[in-house]
mmCIF file of C-alpha atoms in Angstrom:
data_model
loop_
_atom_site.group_PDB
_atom_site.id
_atom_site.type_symbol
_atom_site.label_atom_id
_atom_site.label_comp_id
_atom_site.label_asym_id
_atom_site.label_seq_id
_atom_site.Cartn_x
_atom_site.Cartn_y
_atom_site.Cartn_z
ATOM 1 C CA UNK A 1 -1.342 21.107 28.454
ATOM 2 C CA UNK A 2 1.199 19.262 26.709
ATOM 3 C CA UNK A 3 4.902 19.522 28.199
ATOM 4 C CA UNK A 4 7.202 21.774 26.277
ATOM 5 C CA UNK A 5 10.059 21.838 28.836
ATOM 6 C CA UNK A 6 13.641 20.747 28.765
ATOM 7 C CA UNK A 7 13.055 16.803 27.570
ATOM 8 C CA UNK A 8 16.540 15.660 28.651
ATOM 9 C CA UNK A 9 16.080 16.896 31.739
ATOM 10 C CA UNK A 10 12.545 15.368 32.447
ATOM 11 C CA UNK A 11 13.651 11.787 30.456
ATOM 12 C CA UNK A 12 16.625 11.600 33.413
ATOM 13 C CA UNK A 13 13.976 12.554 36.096
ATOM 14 C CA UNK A 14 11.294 9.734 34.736
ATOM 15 C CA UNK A 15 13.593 7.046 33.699
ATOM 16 C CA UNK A 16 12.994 7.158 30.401
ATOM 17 C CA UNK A 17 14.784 8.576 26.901
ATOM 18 C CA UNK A 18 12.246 10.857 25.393
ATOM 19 C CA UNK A 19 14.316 12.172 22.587
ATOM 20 C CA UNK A 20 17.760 10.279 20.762
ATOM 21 C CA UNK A 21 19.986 13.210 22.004
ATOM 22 C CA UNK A 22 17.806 12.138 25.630
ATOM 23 C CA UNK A 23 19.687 9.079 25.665
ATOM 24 C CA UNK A 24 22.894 10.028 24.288
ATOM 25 C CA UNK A 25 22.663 11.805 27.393
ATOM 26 C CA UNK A 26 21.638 9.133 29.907
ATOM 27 C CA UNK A 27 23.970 6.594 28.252
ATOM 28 C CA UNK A 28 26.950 9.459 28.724
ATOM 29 C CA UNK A 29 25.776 10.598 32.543
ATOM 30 C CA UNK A 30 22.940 8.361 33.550
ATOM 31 C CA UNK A 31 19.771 8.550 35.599
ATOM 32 C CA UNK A 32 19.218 11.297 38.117
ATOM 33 C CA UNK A 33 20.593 10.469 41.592
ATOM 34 C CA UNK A 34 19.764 11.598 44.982
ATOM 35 C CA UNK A 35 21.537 13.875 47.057
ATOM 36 C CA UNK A 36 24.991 12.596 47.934
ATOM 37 C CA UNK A 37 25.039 10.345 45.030
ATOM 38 C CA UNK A 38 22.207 8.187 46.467
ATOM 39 C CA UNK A 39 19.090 6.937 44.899
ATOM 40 C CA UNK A 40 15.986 9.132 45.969
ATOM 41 C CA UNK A 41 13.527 7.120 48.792
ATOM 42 C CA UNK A 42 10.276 6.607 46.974
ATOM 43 C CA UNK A 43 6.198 5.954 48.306
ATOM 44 C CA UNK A 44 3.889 3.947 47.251
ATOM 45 C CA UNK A 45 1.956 7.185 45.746
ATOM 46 C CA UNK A 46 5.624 8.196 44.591
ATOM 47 C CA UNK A 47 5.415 5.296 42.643
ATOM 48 C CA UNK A 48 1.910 5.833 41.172
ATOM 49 C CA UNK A 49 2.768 8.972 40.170
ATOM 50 C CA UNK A 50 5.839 8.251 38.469
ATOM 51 C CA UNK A 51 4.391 5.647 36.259
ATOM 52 C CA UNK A 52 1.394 7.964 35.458
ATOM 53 C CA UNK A 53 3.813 10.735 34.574
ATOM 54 C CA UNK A 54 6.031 7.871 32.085
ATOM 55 C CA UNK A 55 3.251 7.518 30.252
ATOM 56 C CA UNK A 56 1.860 10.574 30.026
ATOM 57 C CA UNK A 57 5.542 12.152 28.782
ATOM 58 C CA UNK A 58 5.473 9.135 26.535
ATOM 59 C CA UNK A 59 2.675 10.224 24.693
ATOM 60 C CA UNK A 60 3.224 13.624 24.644
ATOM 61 C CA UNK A 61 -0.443 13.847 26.023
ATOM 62 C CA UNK A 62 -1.836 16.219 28.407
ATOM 63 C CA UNK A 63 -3.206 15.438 32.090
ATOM 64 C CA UNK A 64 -6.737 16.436 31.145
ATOM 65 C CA UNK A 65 -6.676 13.883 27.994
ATOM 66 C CA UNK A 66 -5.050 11.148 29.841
ATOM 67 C CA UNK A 67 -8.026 11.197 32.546
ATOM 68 C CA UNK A 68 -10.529 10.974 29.123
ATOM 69 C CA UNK A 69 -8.528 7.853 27.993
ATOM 70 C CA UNK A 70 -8.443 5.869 31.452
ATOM 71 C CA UNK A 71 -12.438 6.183 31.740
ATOM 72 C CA UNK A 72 -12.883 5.273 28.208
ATOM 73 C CA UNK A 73 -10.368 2.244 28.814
ATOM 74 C CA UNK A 74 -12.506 1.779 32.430
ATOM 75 C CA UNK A 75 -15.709 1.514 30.543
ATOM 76 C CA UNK A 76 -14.302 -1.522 28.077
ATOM 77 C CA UNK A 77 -14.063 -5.026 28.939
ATOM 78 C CA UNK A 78 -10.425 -6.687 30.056
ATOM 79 C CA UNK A 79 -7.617 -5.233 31.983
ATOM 80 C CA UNK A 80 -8.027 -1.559 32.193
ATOM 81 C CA UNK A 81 -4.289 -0.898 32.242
ATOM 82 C CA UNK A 82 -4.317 -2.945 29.246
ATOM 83 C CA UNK A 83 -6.914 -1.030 27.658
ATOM 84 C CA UNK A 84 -5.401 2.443 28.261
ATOM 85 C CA UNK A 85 -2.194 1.523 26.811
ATOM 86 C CA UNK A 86 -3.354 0.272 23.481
ATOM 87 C CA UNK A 87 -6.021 3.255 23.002
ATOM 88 C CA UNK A 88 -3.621 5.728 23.531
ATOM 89 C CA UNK A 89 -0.832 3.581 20.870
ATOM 90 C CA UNK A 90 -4.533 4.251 18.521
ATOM 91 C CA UNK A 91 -3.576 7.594 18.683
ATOM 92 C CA UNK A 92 -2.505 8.882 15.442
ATOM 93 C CA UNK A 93 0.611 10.529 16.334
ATOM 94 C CA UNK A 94 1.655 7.213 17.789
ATOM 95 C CA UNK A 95 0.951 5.315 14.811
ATOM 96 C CA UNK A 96 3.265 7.566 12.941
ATOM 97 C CA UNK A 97 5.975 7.336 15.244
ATOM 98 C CA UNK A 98 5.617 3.322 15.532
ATOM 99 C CA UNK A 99 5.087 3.373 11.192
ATOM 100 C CA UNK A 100 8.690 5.267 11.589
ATOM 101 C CA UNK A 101 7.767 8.309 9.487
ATOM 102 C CA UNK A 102 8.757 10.410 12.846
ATOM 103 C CA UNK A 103 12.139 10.240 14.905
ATOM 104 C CA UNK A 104 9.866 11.120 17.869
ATOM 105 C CA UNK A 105 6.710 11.380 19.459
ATOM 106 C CA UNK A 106 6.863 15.821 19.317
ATOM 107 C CA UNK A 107 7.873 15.595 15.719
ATOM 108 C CA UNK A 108 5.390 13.225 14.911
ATOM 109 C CA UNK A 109 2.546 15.654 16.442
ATOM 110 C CA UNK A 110 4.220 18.380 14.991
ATOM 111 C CA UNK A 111 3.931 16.618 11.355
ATOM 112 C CA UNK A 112 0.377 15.417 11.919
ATOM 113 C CA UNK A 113 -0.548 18.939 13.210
ATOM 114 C CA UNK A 114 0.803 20.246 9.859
ATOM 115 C CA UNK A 115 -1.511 17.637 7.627
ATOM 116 C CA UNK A 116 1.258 15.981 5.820
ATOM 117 C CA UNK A 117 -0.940 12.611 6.360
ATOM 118 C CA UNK A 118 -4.521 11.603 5.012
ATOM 119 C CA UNK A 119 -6.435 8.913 7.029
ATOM 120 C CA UNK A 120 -8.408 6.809 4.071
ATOM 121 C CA UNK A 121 -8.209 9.338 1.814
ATOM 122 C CA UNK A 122 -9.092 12.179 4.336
ATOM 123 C CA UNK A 123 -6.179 14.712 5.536
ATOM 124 C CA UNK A 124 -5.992 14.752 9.292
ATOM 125 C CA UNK A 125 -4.472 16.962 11.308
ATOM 126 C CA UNK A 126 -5.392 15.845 14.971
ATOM 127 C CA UNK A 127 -3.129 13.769 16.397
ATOM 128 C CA UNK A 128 -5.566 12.799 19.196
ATOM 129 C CA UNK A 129 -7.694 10.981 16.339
ATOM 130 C CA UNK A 130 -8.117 7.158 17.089
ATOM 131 C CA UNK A 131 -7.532 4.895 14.118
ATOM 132 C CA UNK A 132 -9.178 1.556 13.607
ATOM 133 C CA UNK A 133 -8.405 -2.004 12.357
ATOM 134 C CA UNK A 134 -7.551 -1.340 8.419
ATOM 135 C CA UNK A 135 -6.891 2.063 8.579
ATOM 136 C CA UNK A 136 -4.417 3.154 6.016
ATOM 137 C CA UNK A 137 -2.348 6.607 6.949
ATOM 138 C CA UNK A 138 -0.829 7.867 3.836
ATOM 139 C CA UNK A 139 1.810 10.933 3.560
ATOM 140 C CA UNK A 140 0.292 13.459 0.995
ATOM 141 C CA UNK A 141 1.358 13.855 -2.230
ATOM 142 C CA UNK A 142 2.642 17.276 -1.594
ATOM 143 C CA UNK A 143 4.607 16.532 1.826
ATOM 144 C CA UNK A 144 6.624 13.493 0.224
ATOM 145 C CA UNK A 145 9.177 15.657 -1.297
ATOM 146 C CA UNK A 146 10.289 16.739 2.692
ATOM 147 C CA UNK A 147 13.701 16.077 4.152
ATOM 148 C CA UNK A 148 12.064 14.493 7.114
ATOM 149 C CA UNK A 149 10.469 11.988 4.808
ATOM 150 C CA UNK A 150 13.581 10.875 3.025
ATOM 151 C CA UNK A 151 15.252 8.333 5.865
ATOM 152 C CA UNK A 152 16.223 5.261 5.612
ATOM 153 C CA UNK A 153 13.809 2.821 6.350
ATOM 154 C CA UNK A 154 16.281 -0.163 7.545
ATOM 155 C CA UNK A 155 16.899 1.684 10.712
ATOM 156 C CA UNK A 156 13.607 0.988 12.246
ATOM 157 C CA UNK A 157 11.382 -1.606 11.737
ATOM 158 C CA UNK A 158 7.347 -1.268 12.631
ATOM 159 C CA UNK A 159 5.741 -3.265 15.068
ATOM 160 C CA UNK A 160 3.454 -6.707 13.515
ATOM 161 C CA UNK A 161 0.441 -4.728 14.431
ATOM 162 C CA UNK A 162 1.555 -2.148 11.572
ATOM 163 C CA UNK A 163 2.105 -3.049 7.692
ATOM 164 C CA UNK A 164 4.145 0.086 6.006
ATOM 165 C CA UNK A 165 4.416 0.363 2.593
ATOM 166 C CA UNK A 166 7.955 2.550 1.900
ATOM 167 C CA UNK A 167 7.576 3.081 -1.646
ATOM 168 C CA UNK A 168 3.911 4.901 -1.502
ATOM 169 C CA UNK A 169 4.651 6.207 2.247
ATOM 170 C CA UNK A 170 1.606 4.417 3.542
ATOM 171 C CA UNK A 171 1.195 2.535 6.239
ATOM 172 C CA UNK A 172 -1.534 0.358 7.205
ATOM 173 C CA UNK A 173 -3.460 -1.072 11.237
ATOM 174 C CA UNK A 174 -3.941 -4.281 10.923
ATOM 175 C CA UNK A 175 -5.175 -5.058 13.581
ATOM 176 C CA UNK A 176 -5.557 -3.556 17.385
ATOM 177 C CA UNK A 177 -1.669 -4.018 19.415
ATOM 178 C CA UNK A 178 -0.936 -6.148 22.612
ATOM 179 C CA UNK A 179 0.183 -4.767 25.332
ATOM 180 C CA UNK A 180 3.109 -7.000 24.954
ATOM 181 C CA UNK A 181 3.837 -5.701 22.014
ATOM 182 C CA UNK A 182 3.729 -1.942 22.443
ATOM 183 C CA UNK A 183 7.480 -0.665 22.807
ATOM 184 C CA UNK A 184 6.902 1.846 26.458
ATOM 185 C CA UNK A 185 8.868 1.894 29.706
ATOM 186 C CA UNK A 186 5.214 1.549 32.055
ATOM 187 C CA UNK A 187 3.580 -0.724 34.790
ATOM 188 C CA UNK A 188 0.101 0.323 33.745
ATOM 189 C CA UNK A 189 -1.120 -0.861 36.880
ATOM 190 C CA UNK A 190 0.560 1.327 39.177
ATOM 191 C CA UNK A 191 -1.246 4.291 36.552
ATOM 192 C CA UNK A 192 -4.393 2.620 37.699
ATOM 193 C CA UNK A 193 -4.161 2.322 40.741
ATOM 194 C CA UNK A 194 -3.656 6.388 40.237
ATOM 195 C CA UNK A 195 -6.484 7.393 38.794
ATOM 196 C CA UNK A 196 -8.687 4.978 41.020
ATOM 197 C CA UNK A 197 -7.662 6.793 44.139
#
């Protein structure tokens, strides 16, 4: 199941701002210390874990999906790490969050989940739905007169993998991301390493 938990709380504990007031927060107090002010001690499967959890908060996803993607990503050719990373940025509610037509990855969900976008021509409302090259994810007619949909658009710039279109509220895959290009705080390879155990 998806986390629904305090987020400022769990972006401190994962390294990691979740949420803008998340790093309002970090910025003000920082990352969560140890006891007696000193950094916690950390294993190898400590690490492993914490990386797996990263991106799982990240993407909002649940443990059960996660395991899907990482034998789907297994089962491709390349570096699986690779491969998980840029099938779960397919993800539709990370597409709208990258296209910048959500603050965050919960309000994107939340927005998808309410079908205020069509998929070529198609209204979606699963946010687990993988897009392909040349997709085009367009905000409905009737959604573009929302509050959440008037922003302004200087603030935050897609990715090159992503062509938005402001004036129709469309935006467009053009092709499938790097890894180097996808903006998340995660060693993939440590999540690996996890789920290989």
């Amino acid at each position: 199941m998806k986390y629904n938990g305090p987020r400022v709380k769990r972006s401190r504990r994962i390294g990691v701002a979740l949420t803008p007031k998340a790093q309002k927060t970090i910025d003000r107090k920082g990352m969560e210390r140890g006891v007696g002010g000193r950094p916690k001690r950390i294993s190898e499967y400590g690490l492993q874990l914490l990386e797996k959890q990263r991106l799982l908060f990240q993407y909002n996803i649940s443990e059960k999906q996660m395991r899907r993607y990482f034998k789907a990503a297994q089962r491709q050719k390349g570096r699986t790490g690779e491969n998980l990373v840029v099938r779960l940025e397919r993800r539709l509610d990370a597409f709208v969050l990258r296209a910048g037509f959500a603050p965050t990855i919960y309000a994107a969900r939340q927005l998808v989940g309410h079908g205020h976008f069509e998929v070529n021509g198609v209204r979606a409302r699963a946010s687990s739905q993988l897009l392909r090259p040349g997709d085009l994810v367009v905000v409905r007619e009737k959604s573009r007169g929302k509050p959440i949909f008037d922003m302004d658009w200087n603030i935050y710039a897609p990715p090159e993998y992503i062509d938005r279109d402001v004036e129709n509220l469309s935006a467009k895959l053009n092709r499938l991301p790097e890894r180097s290009e996808v903006p998340i705080v995660c060693e993939e390879q440590y999540v690996v390493e996890f789920y290989s155990r």
